Amino acid sequence: MKSAAEKHFSIFDPGIHFEHREFYERIVSELNGLLPVCNQGKSTAVEISENTTEQEQITELMTRVESFSGDLLEVTKKLFDQYYLAKEALHRSILETTAYNKINTLDRNLLERTCDVRWWALETAFSACLDTHSRARALAASLSTQAPSPGRRKAGTLPPDLMAALSDPGTLTSREGPGRLSDLLEGAVADASCEESFRDSAQALLEILPELSAAVALSCDRLEDIRHSYTLYRDIVLATSEGRILANANPAERDRVLGLDISAESWFEKALATRNGTEYHAQDLGESRVERRASLVYATAVRESSNENGRAIGAMGVFFDFQGEAEMILKESMPTDSEGSPLEGAYSLFTDKDGRVIASTDPISLPPGTIAHLPRGNRTLGPGERTARYLVFEGLESAVFSARTDGYLDYRGLGWSSHVIVPKSLLFAQASPPEGIGITAEELMDSRILPDINKRTYLRVQDDKESIQLISLNGIVFASKLGKRGGALGPIFNQITRTGDMVTSRMEDILKEMALGELELNLKALENFSLQAIDLVDRNLFERAADIRWWATDEYFWNALADPGPDSFHRASERLKVINTSYTMYRNIVLADDSGNIVACSRTELRNELAKTNVSDQTWFQLGMRTARSDEFAVQDVQKSPLEKSKARSLVYCGGVRSRGIRCGESIGVLGTLFDWDTEARKILSTCLPRDAEGAIIEGSAAFYTNAAGEVIETTDETAFPTGSRPGLPQTVQKLAQGATTSFVFEGESGRFLAGSSRTKGYREYEGLAWCAHVVRPIGT
Amino acid sequence: MEYVAFLVGKDLFGIPVTLVQEISKPVQIFPVPGHDVRVAGLVELRGRTIVALDLRRCLLEKLPDDDPPARRKFIVLETTSSLPHSARAMGLATHVEPLVLVADELAGIWDGEHMDFHPPPAHVPAPFVEGVVQFRNHLMTLVSIPALVDALMPQKEESL
């Protein structure tokens, strides 16, 4: 698809409907039929009058009719060009945005993943585990070198399997390795012939082995906790500096994964090479020994004593469920047929920087790992660029819309692109706007929804229609004054009137059809925007739900609650402060004991004030106390909270804290996060506003969220749709089912609007709070 | 006789075709201060400056709430001197100067042969009405051009 300036649809373009071609030919023949009529008029003038002034008057009228019909022919030709260009442009803007949103959604998700890995790698359990391992490893290594050589041995021999076990870097990391080693060592120590120095070292190693097993078990537990909280990972692994897997999160794979040698894998090398705790490495989709399918790995180093700037003593790699996530994103906002199943010939896919398919909605036509047969221009986009082209795909005339990632915030992306392929026939399908939408074609013609060029054509057609009518009327006025002689002119003017009316009203019809098509696509676009708005907030809140579940298991908090006192509360507060510094989307994080007293919070300046606060009457606290497992959380819908006296609305997520961080059991207190909801929500809403062809936000448009009761909870327009108000949305919106979308016309206080709405469908195990997102644009005349 | 029919507000009016010189698209009206409000102002048509009468103010009891439509029409009347003999013979008259009637919308040309003519109802004060014609279900009020001219146009010739 070239830009609108160069591209033109001839009436013979195969994309043009045959009904439209037929229609065009009809108009052309009707208008051409006027020419002989006008000639007849001119000769009649000579026949009926000898007065030259009268003849000239008639001839002038005829000439004007000829010129108007010529004019209408031109307008008709351009009309179809305009009609198809407009459809193309609207589809282009919608589908390019769809393609872009898919890659952007993925990028947003991947950004969260980079935060995750950096934060988790700082957990003390992991650095302690690696430290224990390296002490054991050093002892084993020195044993294997200081073990008496066969020549010096006085009596007995060190079994070769002990020697092998001591020198193998994989012994300590494998599942049975430590147990086997300790058996072998005990056997060797029991051998009276063994040297004293060997026996001492062996004893030391024997003592440390159970400690190592306990540390590994704890690390595996903590990794499992993470995976329970953040369900979009297939596995999370901890590797020693020598490149052996020491602990993992997925118990089903543990036997296979522990002890694996991944020292040659690039993610491991890159992770060890990171310079401090703020750095990470994102490894593009590829093979890894850890997993059976292509993996997307985020990795960073685990540092000595969990100090951000400490020496790298191992690596952590997180294996993201990319395929699952990509599948979910690719399926979204795809065109469907009348039964709601995916439209034949519509595909969506992601390609990597080399144009290789990494995920697609149809693995048979677009198998992952192969180069996608897309036009070159669609494969070689610059960051953030979008494009669209026609191609034949799987035998169907299709259009492909592509967009390349420009990263999201500080995540630069891996150069991936997103593509949406749809059959060309979909682009030019006849408009079928929802019936009873409550707006007439005439109102549309007068509105700000239509591009100016259509309005200009409409006005021009009406103008021409009027001119032809006037010529005929004046002709009849003129003829009637000629009395009987004028009678011969009557049929001629009647014919002119009839043709003029027929042609212009048909053209008006097609302009109205265009307007309805435009309306349909505009409603679709608004619906898509609202879907995006609710989806982004769902995904964001899912992350919040994951965060709270994970933090609630942190040892600082259960320690503070088990051993209450100013010191332990202070330590908990300091810990919360560290968390809050990394996760800036929270305004405050608080810890409440089992009777609802706030004992710690992340915001130092609020500690004194909140220390006097009791939250036992708050919904979030009560719900949090009732959670029975560490993978549960609770959320209190947006409302006023005593924790934030200056804010009209707070959104609180909470999770129960359990003694010793166990996964099941009674809560001994509640951890609550105060999400900076308004800032984040407004940011999301402002990216979901409709834009014109030049990319400027459409004047008067607005986006807002409503809660289950239909009250506005956040908005981009505090004047037209203020928070706390109930905009007069139709009943159908209140009745929207989970995950459903709709579009409609409604009467707001500041005028009539086109609107699209979507009800939350949740994301993964986060069900959402039955909120709706709405995006509106004024009809305005 | 044939009539040019037109709408003013929602009401249907008509004048004999022979009194009409031409029907044109509207052009800009230049108001004339100090005139009767029923005179819309002056318009420029084919190089002539012509007085335009606002039919809404002349014929309607009460001004409609909505603005006059954008596509209203100008009905240009013949002058006394250009009026065909046949018209004069039938007793029709216009003004010595050209005049424009500003109508809201045209309703076509009606053939009066099949219509019944009624004089204006006696008890209704209707200064510019010549009568009413009925055609099927429609009633068309015939506007008296001489009455309009008498009431609104200063009689220059006499004063000179």
PDB file of N, CA and C in Angstrom, chain A residues 60 64 68 459 462-464 466-467 470 473-474 476-477 480-481, chain B residues 2 4 17-18 20-25 71 73 78 106 108-109:
ATOM      1  N   GLU A  60     -28.385  28.070 -23.764  1.00  0.00           N
ATOM      2  CA  GLU A  60     -27.546  28.286 -22.587  1.00  0.00           C
ATOM      3  C   GLU A  60     -27.898  27.280 -21.486  1.00  0.00           C
ATOM      4  N   ARG A  64     -25.472  24.381 -19.913  1.00  0.00           N
ATOM      5  CA  ARG A  64     -25.189  24.246 -18.485  1.00  0.00           C
ATOM      6  C   ARG A  64     -25.466  22.830 -17.997  1.00  0.00           C
ATOM      7  N   PHE A  68     -22.779  20.356 -16.206  1.00  0.00           N
ATOM      8  CA  PHE A  68     -22.981  19.704 -14.897  1.00  0.00           C
ATOM      9  C   PHE A  68     -22.889  18.192 -14.990  1.00  0.00           C
ATOM     10  N   LEU A 459     -21.224  17.668  -0.355  1.00  0.00           N
ATOM     11  CA  LEU A 459     -21.740  19.008  -0.622  1.00  0.00           C
ATOM     12  C   LEU A 459     -21.753  19.299  -2.119  1.00  0.00           C
ATOM     13  N   GLN A 462     -24.598  17.515  -3.776  1.00  0.00           N
ATOM     14  CA  GLN A 462     -25.858  18.193  -3.484  1.00  0.00           C
ATOM     15  C   GLN A 462     -25.969  19.498  -4.266  1.00  0.00           C
ATOM     16  N   ASP A 463     -24.845  20.158  -4.430  1.00  0.00           N
ATOM     17  CA  ASP A 463     -24.795  21.395  -5.179  1.00  0.00           C
ATOM     18  C   ASP A 463     -25.154  21.156  -6.639  1.00  0.00           C
ATOM     19  N   ASP A 464     -24.548  20.106  -7.209  1.00  0.00           N
ATOM     20  CA  ASP A 464     -24.818  19.774  -8.607  1.00  0.00           C
ATOM     21  C   ASP A 464     -26.266  19.380  -8.791  1.00  0.00           C
ATOM     22  N   GLU A 466     -28.769  20.364  -7.029  1.00  0.00           N
ATOM     23  CA  GLU A 466     -29.551  21.580  -6.935  1.00  0.00           C
ATOM     24  C   GLU A 466     -29.467  22.372  -8.239  1.00  0.00           C
ATOM     25  N   SER A 467     -28.256  22.454  -8.794  1.00  0.00           N
ATOM     26  CA  SER A 467     -28.081  23.218 -10.023  1.00  0.00           C
ATOM     27  C   SER A 467     -28.920  22.623 -11.144  1.00  0.00           C
ATOM     28  N   LEU A 470     -32.493  23.374 -10.622  1.00  0.00           N
ATOM     29  CA  LEU A 470     -32.796  24.770 -10.913  1.00  0.00           C
ATOM     30  C   LEU A 470     -32.858  25.025 -12.411  1.00  0.00           C
ATOM     31  N   LEU A 473     -36.096  23.698 -13.595  1.00  0.00           N
ATOM     32  CA  LEU A 473     -37.200  24.558 -13.170  1.00  0.00           C
ATOM     33  C   LEU A 473     -37.264  25.828 -14.006  1.00  0.00           C
ATOM     34  N   ASN A 474     -36.121  26.458 -14.161  1.00  0.00           N
ATOM     35  CA  ASN A 474     -36.076  27.686 -14.939  1.00  0.00           C
ATOM     36  C   ASN A 474     -36.476  27.405 -16.380  1.00  0.00           C
ATOM     37  N   ILE A 476     -38.561  25.109 -17.331  1.00  0.00           N
ATOM     38  CA  ILE A 476     -40.014  24.938 -17.368  1.00  0.00           C
ATOM     39  C   ILE A 476     -40.699  26.301 -17.246  1.00  0.00           C
ATOM     40  N   VAL A 477     -40.172  27.167 -16.356  1.00  0.00           N
ATOM     41  CA  VAL A 477     -40.701  28.533 -16.224  1.00  0.00           C
ATOM     42  C   VAL A 477     -40.635  29.214 -17.589  1.00  0.00           C
ATOM     43  N   SER A 480     -43.061  27.614 -20.106  1.00  0.00           N
ATOM     44  CA  SER A 480     -44.478  27.920 -19.873  1.00  0.00           C
ATOM     45  C   SER A 480     -44.815  29.310 -20.385  1.00  0.00           C
ATOM     46  N   LYS A 481     -43.816  30.193 -20.413  1.00  0.00           N
ATOM     47  CA  LYS A 481     -44.084  31.534 -20.918  1.00  0.00           C
ATOM     48  C   LYS A 481     -44.203  31.541 -22.440  1.00  0.00           C
TER      49      LYS A 481
ATOM     50  N   GLU B   2     -50.084  27.918 -14.565  1.00  0.00           N
ATOM     51  CA  GLU B   2     -49.126  27.151 -13.772  1.00  0.00           C
ATOM     52  C   GLU B   2     -48.574  28.013 -12.651  1.00  0.00           C
ATOM     53  N   VAL B   4     -45.523  28.486  -9.538  1.00  0.00           N
ATOM     54  CA  VAL B   4     -44.280  28.078  -8.886  1.00  0.00           C
ATOM     55  C   VAL B   4     -44.624  27.913  -7.407  1.00  0.00           C
ATOM     56  N   VAL B  17     -46.513  31.240 -12.612  1.00  0.00           N
ATOM     57  CA  VAL B  17     -45.227  31.065 -13.273  1.00  0.00           C
ATOM     58  C   VAL B  17     -44.853  32.282 -14.118  1.00  0.00           C
ATOM     59  N   THR B  18     -45.831  32.880 -14.744  1.00  0.00           N
ATOM     60  CA  THR B  18     -45.528  33.989 -15.665  1.00  0.00           C
ATOM     61  C   THR B  18     -44.939  35.198 -14.953  1.00  0.00           C
ATOM     62  N   VAL B  20     -42.621  34.922 -12.806  1.00  0.00           N
ATOM     63  CA  VAL B  20     -41.250  34.563 -12.416  1.00  0.00           C
ATOM     64  C   VAL B  20     -40.317  34.710 -13.605  1.00  0.00           C
ATOM     65  N   GLN B  21     -39.234  35.427 -13.342  1.00  0.00           N
ATOM     66  CA  GLN B  21     -38.255  35.526 -14.416  1.00  0.00           C
ATOM     67  C   GLN B  21     -37.264  34.372 -14.329  1.00  0.00           C
ATOM     68  N   GLU B  22     -36.869  34.074 -13.094  1.00  0.00           N
ATOM     69  CA  GLU B  22     -35.839  33.043 -12.927  1.00  0.00           C
ATOM     70  C   GLU B  22     -35.821  32.629 -11.453  1.00  0.00           C
ATOM     71  N   ILE B  23     -35.333  31.413 -11.225  1.00  0.00           N
ATOM     72  CA  ILE B  23     -35.113  30.990  -9.830  1.00  0.00           C
ATOM     73  C   ILE B  23     -33.618  30.796  -9.675  1.00  0.00           C
ATOM     74  N   SER B  24     -33.055  31.366  -8.615  1.00  0.00           N
ATOM     75  CA  SER B  24     -31.589  31.253  -8.511  1.00  0.00           C
ATOM     76  C   SER B  24     -31.181  30.763  -7.133  1.00  0.00           C
ATOM     77  N   LYS B  25     -29.925  30.330  -7.061  1.00  0.00           N
ATOM     78  CA  LYS B  25     -29.352  29.960  -5.763  1.00  0.00           C
ATOM     79  C   LYS B  25     -29.181  31.226  -4.946  1.00  0.00           C
ATOM     80  N   ARG B  71     -29.972  26.039   1.852  1.00  0.00           N
ATOM     81  CA  ARG B  71     -30.259  25.930   0.424  1.00  0.00           C
ATOM     82  C   ARG B  71     -31.547  26.651   0.031  1.00  0.00           C
ATOM     83  N   LYS B  73     -34.026  29.497  -1.656  1.00  0.00           N
ATOM     84  CA  LYS B  73     -34.000  29.912  -3.062  1.00  0.00           C
ATOM     85  C   LYS B  73     -34.457  31.356  -3.218  1.00  0.00           C
ATOM     86  N   GLU B  78     -40.452  39.067 -12.677  1.00  0.00           N
ATOM     87  CA  GLU B  78     -40.413  39.916 -13.870  1.00  0.00           C
ATOM     88  C   GLU B  78     -40.740  41.353 -13.435  1.00  0.00           C
ATOM     89  N   LEU B 106     -37.994  25.200  -2.676  1.00  0.00           N
ATOM     90  CA  LEU B 106     -38.903  25.135  -3.824  1.00  0.00           C
ATOM     91  C   LEU B 106     -39.704  23.850  -3.752  1.00  0.00           C
ATOM     92  N   GLY B 108     -41.538  22.879  -6.674  1.00  0.00           N
ATOM     93  CA  GLY B 108     -41.836  22.484  -8.048  1.00  0.00           C
ATOM     94  C   GLY B 108     -42.814  23.416  -8.729  1.00  0.00           C
ATOM     95  N   ILE B 109     -43.242  22.975  -9.919  1.00  0.00           N
ATOM     96  CA  ILE B 109     -44.171  23.775 -10.697  1.00  0.00           C
ATOM     97  C   ILE B 109     -45.497  23.034 -10.760  1.00  0.00           C
TER      98      ILE B 109
END
